[in-house]
Amino acid sequence: MEAARHVISAPVYTIGELAREFEITTRTIRFYEDEGLLAPTREGRKRLYRRRDRVRLKLILRGKRLGFTLGEIRETFDLYDQAPDGSRQLRYYLGVLDEKREQLNRQRRDLEDALAELEQSYQRCQELLARQEADKSA
Amino acid sequence: MEAARHVISAPVYTIGELAREFEITTRTIRFYEDEGLLAPTREGRKRLYRRRDRVRLKLILRGKRLGFTLGEIRETFDLYDQAPDGSRQLRYYLGVLDEKREQLNRQRRDLEDALAELEQSYQRCQELLARQEADKSA
DNA sequence: GCTTTCGTTTACGTAAACGTAACATATTCA
DNA sequence: TGAATATGTTACGTTTACGTAAACGAAAGC
């Protein structure tokens, strides 16, 4: 019973299903496999993707939206896959996470600055428009 | 007097100064010019960069950190440079800004998700380390 | 006067992230 | 059963964002 929970990794996807769901090409998915980002099982020659693979694909795409390269994304995967054991490893791991957090925080600051500036020009734009409408009706 | 304010665009930078300040190569700066992202004035053959150019360079680098391509960055510059006049233009402009905001907001969500997950594994990691230290002293 | 230093142009090279083409199986639906 | 559809492999092409090298001019320090 205990074991069965892990054995049942029920939902399985074909490459085409994933491609449609995430609106990417099958070529792209295979490319990610070549790059070591995905490792689907095989049934004969066909690739079978399970929950874990789907999650990974999601993470890849999110990472890309955030501007990370596939190499950087793979590094984080490798990190997660290692499951560090020694306390030396753990400390190293914590350091890497710190750096990653720094990077993400900086990106957040950049993002908020950009959003603030966008709001400003949005407002200016609206005011201009309002003035034009007023002129028109006058 | 009024006019003088605009004439005085005092601080002027050489390409090397900007390169050092932003920790990029002069090659990169010239490349941005080729791509139509910068337009420094010339003194003979030498490029002279002023405040406006410096601001632009800053925006380029921020855009890159956020994962935008140079093409996307140029588009926003072009948008800002146009200074829309007709109300038709203004409406279009507002639409573009809306899309941009949507994109940035989505990116912010992605970013916050990533940060939250990072915090989680950071904590798990710390707990593991604490346990190891406890074992060691036992 | 000579050599760094900074700048210029032109040209070719490269890594990343796929797109596209070509061709071979395999299944499925009418 | 024939055509359409999905999948596979291999290979070459393309765009982006620069790096690198060659070859030169002008100014600055010794």
mmCIF file of C-alpha atoms (C1' of nucleotides) in Angstrom:
data_model
loop_
_atom_site.group_PDB
_atom_site.id
_atom_site.type_symbol
_atom_site.label_atom_id
_atom_site.label_comp_id
_atom_site.label_asym_id
_atom_site.label_seq_id
_atom_site.Cartn_x
_atom_site.Cartn_y
_atom_site.Cartn_z
ATOM 1 C CA MET A 1 0.000 0.000 0.000
ATOM 2 C CA GLU A 2 2.680 2.436 0.962
ATOM 3 C CA ALA A 3 4.709 1.569 -2.083
ATOM 4 C CA ALA A 4 1.782 1.710 -4.434
ATOM 5 C CA ARG A 5 1.449 5.451 -3.933
ATOM 6 C CA HIS A 6 4.782 5.927 -5.544
ATOM 7 C CA VAL A 7 4.312 3.364 -8.233
ATOM 8 C CA ILE A 8 1.116 5.018 -9.396
ATOM 9 C CA SER A 9 2.462 7.926 -11.364
ATOM 10 C CA ALA A 10 -0.708 7.776 -13.349
ATOM 11 C CA PRO A 11 -1.042 10.602 -15.841
ATOM 12 C CA VAL A 12 1.216 10.094 -18.806
ATOM 13 C CA TYR A 13 1.544 12.457 -21.738
ATOM 14 C CA THR A 14 2.774 12.142 -25.269
ATOM 15 C CA ILE A 15 5.072 14.729 -26.714
ATOM 16 C CA GLY A 16 2.274 16.115 -28.833
ATOM 17 C CA GLU A 17 -0.036 16.595 -25.877
ATOM 18 C CA LEU A 18 2.546 18.574 -23.987
ATOM 19 C CA ALA A 19 3.375 20.585 -27.088
ATOM 20 C CA ARG A 20 -0.255 21.601 -27.506
ATOM 21 C CA GLU A 21 -0.791 22.322 -23.832
ATOM 22 C CA PHE A 22 2.179 24.653 -23.569
ATOM 23 C CA GLU A 23 1.981 25.971 -27.102
ATOM 24 C CA ILE A 24 5.459 24.966 -28.120
ATOM 25 C CA THR A 25 6.644 22.618 -30.846
ATOM 26 C CA THR A 26 7.621 19.003 -30.359
ATOM 27 C CA ARG A 27 10.965 20.012 -31.762
ATOM 28 C CA THR A 28 11.458 22.291 -28.802
ATOM 29 C CA ILE A 29 10.609 19.548 -26.317
ATOM 30 C CA ARG A 30 13.062 17.167 -27.959
ATOM 31 C CA PHE A 31 15.651 19.897 -27.918
ATOM 32 C CA TYR A 32 15.224 20.293 -24.174
ATOM 33 C CA GLU A 33 15.817 16.567 -23.850
ATOM 34 C CA ASP A 34 19.012 16.811 -25.899
ATOM 35 C CA GLU A 35 20.124 19.564 -23.571
ATOM 36 C CA GLY A 36 19.567 17.359 -20.555
ATOM 37 C CA LEU A 37 16.580 19.236 -19.193
ATOM 38 C CA LEU A 38 14.054 16.463 -19.646
ATOM 39 C CA ALA A 39 14.412 12.697 -19.461
ATOM 40 C CA PRO A 40 11.170 10.999 -20.439
ATOM 41 C CA THR A 41 10.920 7.233 -20.323
ATOM 42 C CA ARG A 42 10.460 5.276 -23.511
ATOM 43 C CA GLU A 43 7.892 2.827 -24.733
ATOM 44 C CA GLY A 44 9.678 1.357 -27.690
ATOM 45 C CA ARG A 45 10.908 4.488 -29.417
ATOM 46 C CA LYS A 46 8.171 6.715 -28.149
ATOM 47 C CA ARG A 47 8.688 9.166 -25.350
ATOM 48 C CA LEU A 48 6.441 9.049 -22.327
ATOM 49 C CA TYR A 49 6.193 12.075 -20.093
ATOM 50 C CA ARG A 50 4.839 11.903 -16.568
ATOM 51 C CA ARG A 51 3.929 14.434 -13.912
ATOM 52 C CA ARG A 52 7.533 15.044 -12.991
ATOM 53 C CA ASP A 53 8.447 15.810 -16.588
ATOM 54 C CA ARG A 54 5.471 18.083 -16.975
ATOM 55 C CA VAL A 55 6.469 20.026 -13.891
ATOM 56 C CA ARG A 56 9.966 20.358 -15.264
ATOM 57 C CA LEU A 57 8.700 21.638 -18.561
ATOM 58 C CA LYS A 58 6.641 24.219 -16.721
ATOM 59 C CA LEU A 59 9.710 25.291 -14.786
ATOM 60 C CA ILE A 60 11.736 25.539 -17.976
ATOM 61 C CA LEU A 61 9.177 27.822 -19.567
ATOM 62 C CA ARG A 62 8.861 29.961 -16.479
ATOM 63 C CA GLY A 63 12.613 30.230 -16.312
ATOM 64 C CA LYS A 64 12.702 31.350 -19.912
ATOM 65 C CA ARG A 65 10.058 33.987 -19.299
ATOM 66 C CA LEU A 66 12.284 35.288 -16.541
ATOM 67 C CA GLY A 67 15.149 35.503 -18.987
ATOM 68 C CA PHE A 68 17.275 32.595 -17.829
ATOM 69 C CA THR A 69 19.235 30.548 -20.320
ATOM 70 C CA LEU A 70 18.652 26.838 -20.648
ATOM 71 C CA GLY A 71 22.070 26.353 -19.099
ATOM 72 C CA GLU A 72 21.107 28.251 -15.975
ATOM 73 C CA ILE A 73 17.860 26.360 -15.749
ATOM 74 C CA ARG A 74 19.681 23.070 -16.041
ATOM 75 C CA GLU A 75 22.012 24.092 -13.250
ATOM 76 C CA THR A 76 19.132 24.608 -10.870
ATOM 77 C CA PHE A 77 17.708 21.230 -11.893
ATOM 78 C CA ASP A 78 21.041 19.575 -11.269
ATOM 79 C CA LEU A 79 21.148 21.238 -7.897
ATOM 80 C CA TYR A 80 17.719 19.952 -6.962
ATOM 81 C CA ASP A 81 18.501 16.481 -8.247
ATOM 82 C CA GLN A 82 21.635 16.097 -6.203
ATOM 83 C CA ALA A 83 19.963 16.104 -2.787
ATOM 84 C CA PRO A 84 23.039 17.140 -0.863
ATOM 85 C CA ASP A 85 24.041 15.000 2.063
ATOM 86 C CA GLY A 86 27.245 16.152 3.742
ATOM 87 C CA SER A 87 27.085 19.363 5.747
ATOM 88 C CA ARG A 88 29.770 20.714 3.450
ATOM 89 C CA GLN A 89 27.489 20.133 0.500
ATOM 90 C CA LEU A 90 24.624 21.698 2.394
ATOM 91 C CA ARG A 91 26.573 24.847 3.101
ATOM 92 C CA TYR A 92 27.591 25.141 -0.516
ATOM 93 C CA TYR A 93 24.003 24.595 -1.519
ATOM 94 C CA LEU A 94 22.837 27.339 0.821
ATOM 95 C CA GLY A 95 25.373 29.673 -0.715
ATOM 96 C CA VAL A 96 24.119 29.009 -4.205
ATOM 97 C CA LEU A 97 20.566 29.589 -3.091
ATOM 98 C CA ASP A 98 21.637 32.885 -1.570
ATOM 99 C CA GLU A 99 23.086 34.028 -4.846
ATOM 100 C CA LYS A 100 20.011 32.933 -6.698
ATOM 101 C CA ARG A 101 17.837 34.877 -4.273
ATOM 102 C CA GLU A 102 19.983 37.933 -4.722
ATOM 103 C CA GLN A 103 19.557 37.707 -8.456
ATOM 104 C CA LEU A 104 15.809 37.274 -8.222
ATOM 105 C CA ASN A 105 15.498 40.149 -5.776
ATOM 106 C CA ARG A 106 17.428 42.426 -8.040
ATOM 107 C CA GLN A 107 15.235 41.412 -10.904
ATOM 108 C CA ARG A 108 12.208 42.219 -8.794
ATOM 109 C CA ARG A 109 13.531 45.689 -8.119
ATOM 110 C CA ASP A 110 14.155 46.193 -11.822
ATOM 111 C CA LEU A 111 10.666 44.985 -12.536
ATOM 112 C CA GLU A 112 9.045 47.290 -10.043
ATOM 113 C CA ASP A 113 10.979 50.265 -11.357
ATOM 114 C CA ALA A 114 9.883 49.445 -14.862
ATOM 115 C CA LEU A 115 6.262 49.068 -13.757
ATOM 116 C CA ALA A 116 6.358 52.366 -11.899
ATOM 117 C CA GLU A 117 7.694 54.183 -14.943
ATOM 118 C CA LEU A 118 5.093 52.531 -17.103
ATOM 119 C CA GLU A 119 2.328 53.714 -14.784
ATOM 120 C CA GLN A 120 3.654 57.247 -15.011
ATOM 121 C CA SER A 121 3.594 57.425 -18.759
ATOM 122 C CA TYR A 122 0.233 55.682 -18.719
ATOM 123 C CA GLN A 123 -1.202 58.451 -16.582
ATOM 124 C CA ARG A 124 0.384 61.209 -18.632
ATOM 125 C CA CYS A 125 -1.053 59.581 -21.688
ATOM 126 C CA GLN A 126 -4.530 59.456 -20.194
ATOM 127 C CA GLU A 127 -4.371 63.098 -19.220
ATOM 128 C CA LEU A 128 -3.365 64.053 -22.728
ATOM 129 C CA LEU A 129 -6.247 62.088 -24.129
ATOM 130 C CA ALA A 130 -8.704 63.637 -21.699
ATOM 131 C CA ARG A 131 -7.529 67.102 -22.701
ATOM 132 C CA GLN A 132 -7.986 66.288 -26.383
ATOM 133 C CA GLU A 133 -11.500 65.035 -25.771
ATOM 134 C CA ALA A 134 -12.266 68.216 -23.888
ATOM 135 C CA ASP A 135 -10.922 70.331 -26.779
ATOM 136 C CA LYS A 136 -12.949 68.359 -29.241
ATOM 137 C CA SER A 137 -16.245 68.943 -27.446
ATOM 138 C CA ALA A 138 -15.450 72.644 -27.009
ATOM 139 C CA MET B 1 17.636 82.084 -19.851
ATOM 140 C CA GLU B 2 14.828 79.702 -20.617
ATOM 141 C CA ALA B 3 16.675 78.308 -23.577
ATOM 142 C CA ALA B 4 19.930 77.978 -21.734
ATOM 143 C CA ARG B 5 18.510 75.281 -19.521
ATOM 144 C CA HIS B 6 18.190 73.052 -22.510
ATOM 145 C CA VAL B 7 21.473 73.963 -24.068
ATOM 146 C CA ILE B 8 23.374 73.037 -20.930
ATOM 147 C CA SER B 9 23.520 69.281 -21.192
ATOM 148 C CA ALA B 10 26.747 69.450 -19.304
ATOM 149 C CA PRO B 11 28.100 66.017 -18.386
ATOM 150 C CA VAL B 12 29.563 64.282 -21.379
ATOM 151 C CA TYR B 13 31.071 60.804 -21.388
ATOM 152 C CA THR B 14 33.439 58.950 -23.635
ATOM 153 C CA ILE B 15 32.690 55.422 -24.686
ATOM 154 C CA GLY B 16 35.370 54.119 -22.374
ATOM 155 C CA GLU B 17 33.946 55.890 -19.343
ATOM 156 C CA LEU B 18 30.519 54.405 -19.891
ATOM 157 C CA ALA B 19 32.021 50.991 -20.513
ATOM 158 C CA ARG B 20 33.845 51.086 -17.197
ATOM 159 C CA GLU B 21 30.893 52.468 -15.281
ATOM 160 C CA PHE B 22 28.487 49.780 -16.462
ATOM 161 C CA GLU B 23 31.067 47.029 -16.732
ATOM 162 C CA ILE B 24 30.500 46.286 -20.378
ATOM 163 C CA THR B 25 32.852 46.501 -23.351
ATOM 164 C CA THR B 26 33.092 49.353 -25.797
ATOM 165 C CA ARG B 27 32.253 46.808 -28.442
ATOM 166 C CA THR B 28 28.898 46.274 -26.773
ATOM 167 C CA ILE B 29 28.135 49.987 -26.692
ATOM 168 C CA ARG B 30 28.958 50.362 -30.382
ATOM 169 C CA PHE B 31 26.809 47.367 -31.118
ATOM 170 C CA TYR B 32 23.863 49.031 -29.396
ATOM 171 C CA GLU B 33 24.425 52.018 -31.624
ATOM 172 C CA ASP B 34 24.431 49.821 -34.719
ATOM 173 C CA GLU B 35 21.135 48.408 -33.543
ATOM 174 C CA GLY B 36 19.661 51.878 -33.251
ATOM 175 C CA LEU B 37 19.457 51.918 -29.475
ATOM 176 C CA LEU B 38 21.937 54.732 -28.935
ATOM 177 C CA ALA B 39 22.755 57.783 -31.022
ATOM 178 C CA PRO B 40 25.693 59.672 -29.520
ATOM 179 C CA THR B 41 26.863 62.876 -31.137
ATOM 180 C CA ARG B 42 30.282 63.066 -32.732
ATOM 181 C CA GLU B 43 33.285 65.209 -32.209
ATOM 182 C CA GLY B 44 35.241 64.492 -35.358
ATOM 183 C CA ARG B 45 35.059 60.709 -35.384
ATOM 184 C CA LYS B 46 34.733 60.306 -31.653
ATOM 185 C CA ARG B 47 31.470 59.508 -29.987
ATOM 186 C CA LEU B 48 30.172 61.765 -27.247
ATOM 187 C CA TYR B 49 27.549 60.483 -24.851
ATOM 188 C CA ARG B 50 25.392 62.780 -22.746
ATOM 189 C CA ARG B 51 22.914 62.303 -19.938
ATOM 190 C CA ARG B 52 20.183 61.148 -22.260
ATOM 191 C CA ASP B 53 22.420 58.475 -23.749
ATOM 192 C CA ARG B 54 23.507 57.359 -20.317
ATOM 193 C CA VAL B 55 19.911 56.975 -19.229
ATOM 194 C CA ARG B 56 19.202 54.961 -22.331
ATOM 195 C CA LEU B 57 22.124 52.698 -21.690
ATOM 196 C CA LYS B 58 20.858 52.122 -18.177
ATOM 197 C CA LEU B 59 17.439 51.245 -19.544
ATOM 198 C CA ILE B 60 18.948 48.867 -22.063
ATOM 199 C CA LEU B 61 20.826 47.004 -19.365
ATOM 200 C CA ARG B 62 17.817 46.859 -17.094
ATOM 201 C CA GLY B 63 15.738 45.572 -19.955
ATOM 202 C CA LYS B 64 18.282 42.887 -20.610
ATOM 203 C CA ARG B 65 18.307 41.818 -16.972
ATOM 204 C CA LEU B 66 14.571 41.422 -17.293
ATOM 205 C CA GLY B 67 15.057 39.159 -20.277
ATOM 206 C CA PHE B 68 13.949 41.463 -23.080
ATOM 207 C CA THR B 69 15.630 41.318 -26.448
ATOM 208 C CA LEU B 70 17.304 44.385 -27.886
ATOM 209 C CA GLY B 71 14.504 44.518 -30.427
ATOM 210 C CA GLU B 72 11.861 44.756 -27.720
ATOM 211 C CA ILE B 73 13.862 47.415 -25.931
ATOM 212 C CA ARG B 74 14.179 49.414 -29.127
ATOM 213 C CA GLU B 75 10.438 49.229 -29.642
ATOM 214 C CA THR B 76 9.778 50.852 -26.302
ATOM 215 C CA PHE B 77 12.321 53.538 -27.114
ATOM 216 C CA ASP B 78 10.659 54.178 -30.436
ATOM 217 C CA LEU B 79 7.345 54.435 -28.656
ATOM 218 C CA TYR B 80 8.673 56.982 -26.197
ATOM 219 C CA ASP B 81 10.374 58.966 -28.931
ATOM 220 C CA GLN B 82 7.269 59.341 -31.016
ATOM 221 C CA ALA B 83 5.328 61.490 -28.568
ATOM 222 C CA PRO B 84 1.875 60.683 -29.933
ATOM 223 C CA ASP B 85 -0.344 63.579 -30.861
ATOM 224 C CA GLY B 86 -3.646 62.495 -32.348
ATOM 225 C CA SER B 87 -6.174 60.873 -30.024
ATOM 226 C CA ARG B 88 -6.075 57.855 -32.293
ATOM 227 C CA GLN B 89 -2.350 57.579 -31.651
ATOM 228 C CA LEU B 90 -2.923 58.066 -27.959
ATOM 229 C CA ARG B 91 -5.418 55.240 -27.785
ATOM 230 C CA TYR B 92 -3.068 52.920 -29.623
ATOM 231 C CA TYR B 93 -0.305 53.976 -27.296
ATOM 232 C CA LEU B 94 -2.449 53.216 -24.255
ATOM 233 C CA GLY B 95 -3.159 49.783 -25.672
ATOM 234 C CA VAL B 96 0.504 49.005 -26.096
ATOM 235 C CA LEU B 97 1.204 50.139 -22.568
ATOM 236 C CA ASP B 98 -1.566 47.859 -21.332
ATOM 237 C CA GLU B 99 0.033 44.887 -23.018
ATOM 238 C CA LYS B 100 3.393 45.809 -21.631
ATOM 239 C CA ARG B 101 1.950 46.047 -18.159
ATOM 240 C CA GLU B 102 0.305 42.662 -18.553
ATOM 241 C CA GLN B 103 3.620 41.165 -19.517
ATOM 242 C CA LEU B 104 5.440 42.749 -16.614
ATOM 243 C CA ASN B 105 2.756 41.668 -14.182
ATOM 244 C CA ARG B 106 2.952 38.131 -15.370
ATOM 245 C CA GLN B 107 6.676 38.237 -15.008
ATOM 246 C CA ARG B 108 6.247 39.487 -11.471
ATOM 247 C CA ARG B 109 4.001 36.564 -10.650
ATOM 248 C CA ASP B 110 6.566 34.176 -12.124
ATOM 249 C CA LEU B 111 9.228 35.868 -10.087
ATOM 250 C CA GLU B 112 7.325 35.657 -6.850
ATOM 251 C CA ASP B 113 6.532 31.997 -7.406
ATOM 252 C CA ALA B 114 10.184 31.305 -8.026
ATOM 253 C CA LEU B 115 11.201 33.234 -4.923
ATOM 254 C CA ALA B 116 8.655 31.399 -2.793
ATOM 255 C CA GLU B 117 9.930 28.026 -3.979
ATOM 256 C CA LEU B 118 13.470 29.117 -3.367
ATOM 257 C CA GLU B 119 12.613 30.092 0.203
ATOM 258 C CA GLN B 120 11.071 26.691 0.777
ATOM 259 C CA SER B 121 14.104 24.734 -0.281
ATOM 260 C CA TYR B 122 16.261 27.201 1.605
ATOM 261 C CA GLN B 123 14.416 26.393 4.808
ATOM 262 C CA ARG B 124 14.453 22.653 4.212
ATOM 263 C CA CYS B 125 18.145 22.949 3.610
ATOM 264 C CA GLN B 126 18.710 24.806 6.834
ATOM 265 C CA GLU B 127 16.745 22.244 8.805
ATOM 266 C CA LEU B 128 18.798 19.443 7.316
ATOM 267 C CA LEU B 129 21.959 21.246 8.266
ATOM 268 C CA ALA B 130 20.750 21.883 11.796
ATOM 269 C CA ARG B 131 19.952 18.202 12.199
ATOM 270 C CA GLN B 132 23.411 17.234 11.006
ATOM 271 C CA GLU B 133 25.050 19.607 13.442
ATOM 272 C CA ALA B 134 22.942 18.122 16.222
ATOM 273 C CA ASP B 135 23.992 14.603 15.237
ATOM 274 C CA LYS B 136 27.590 15.611 15.156
ATOM 275 C CA SER B 137 27.623 16.995 18.674
ATOM 276 C CA ALA B 138 25.774 13.919 19.978
ATOM 277 C "C1'" DG C 1 61.024 60.260 -31.061
ATOM 278 C "C1'" DC C 2 58.844 56.293 -29.343
ATOM 279 C "C1'" DT C 3 55.505 53.670 -27.169
ATOM 280 C "C1'" DT C 4 51.355 53.076 -24.650
ATOM 281 C "C1'" DT C 5 46.493 54.340 -24.346
ATOM 282 C "C1'" DC C 6 42.126 55.291 -26.254
ATOM 283 C "C1'" DG C 7 39.424 55.413 -30.044
ATOM 284 C "C1'" DT C 8 37.837 54.194 -34.988
ATOM 285 C "C1'" DT C 9 36.156 50.882 -38.794
ATOM 286 C "C1'" DT C 10 35.617 46.448 -41.031
ATOM 287 C "C1'" DA C 11 35.205 41.724 -40.916
ATOM 288 C "C1'" DC C 12 34.749 37.228 -39.365
ATOM 289 C "C1'" DG C 13 33.619 33.933 -35.437
ATOM 290 C "C1'" DT C 14 30.533 31.922 -31.965
ATOM 291 C "C1'" DA C 15 27.079 30.142 -28.515
ATOM 292 C "C1'" DA C 16 22.199 29.742 -27.700
ATOM 293 C "C1'" DA C 17 17.739 28.292 -28.992
ATOM 294 C "C1'" DC C 18 15.347 26.746 -31.737
ATOM 295 C "C1'" DG C 19 13.059 26.482 -37.066
ATOM 296 C "C1'" DT C 20 12.815 23.933 -41.129
ATOM 297 C "C1'" DA C 21 13.531 20.317 -44.291
ATOM 298 C "C1'" DA C 22 13.933 15.496 -45.534
ATOM 299 C "C1'" DC C 23 12.884 11.089 -44.902
ATOM 300 C "C1'" DA C 24 11.482 6.826 -42.250
ATOM 301 C "C1'" DT C 25 7.910 4.355 -39.354
ATOM 302 C "C1'" DA C 26 3.563 3.600 -37.051
ATOM 303 C "C1'" DT C 27 -1.096 4.121 -36.073
ATOM 304 C "C1'" DT C 28 -5.693 5.417 -36.999
ATOM 305 C "C1'" DC C 29 -9.810 6.693 -39.273
ATOM 306 C "C1'" DA C 30 -12.932 6.594 -43.022
ATOM 307 C "C1'" DT D 1 -6.554 -0.198 -47.842
ATOM 308 C "C1'" DG D 2 -5.239 4.211 -48.694
ATOM 309 C "C1'" DA D 3 -4.674 8.752 -46.791
ATOM 310 C "C1'" DA D 4 -3.968 11.387 -42.962
ATOM 311 C "C1'" DT D 5 -1.746 11.990 -38.551
ATOM 312 C "C1'" DA D 6 1.824 11.404 -34.977
ATOM 313 C "C1'" DT D 7 6.340 10.316 -34.003
ATOM 314 C "C1'" DG D 8 11.239 9.517 -34.800
ATOM 315 C "C1'" DT D 9 16.230 10.792 -36.397
ATOM 316 C "C1'" DT D 10 19.603 13.599 -38.736
ATOM 317 C "C1'" DA D 11 21.254 17.694 -40.558
ATOM 318 C "C1'" DC D 12 21.520 22.238 -41.974
ATOM 319 C "C1'" DG D 13 19.810 27.182 -41.487
ATOM 320 C "C1'" DT D 14 18.782 31.361 -38.751
ATOM 321 C "C1'" DT D 15 18.621 35.029 -35.310
ATOM 322 C "C1'" DT D 16 20.577 37.312 -31.299
ATOM 323 C "C1'" DA D 17 24.228 39.443 -28.900
ATOM 324 C "C1'" DC D 18 28.065 40.112 -28.763
ATOM 325 C "C1'" DG D 19 33.769 38.450 -28.889
ATOM 326 C "C1'" DT D 20 37.960 38.752 -31.307
ATOM 327 C "C1'" DA D 21 41.229 40.230 -34.535
ATOM 328 C "C1'" DA D 22 43.381 43.375 -37.851
ATOM 329 C "C1'" DA D 23 44.850 47.719 -39.010
ATOM 330 C "C1'" DC D 24 44.813 52.420 -38.394
ATOM 331 C "C1'" DG D 25 44.815 57.558 -36.314
ATOM 332 C "C1'" DA D 26 45.449 60.826 -32.537
ATOM 333 C "C1'" DA D 27 46.930 62.200 -28.133
ATOM 334 C "C1'" DA D 28 49.708 61.747 -23.935
ATOM 335 C "C1'" DG D 29 53.652 60.532 -21.070
ATOM 336 C "C1'" DC D 30 58.676 59.649 -20.753
#
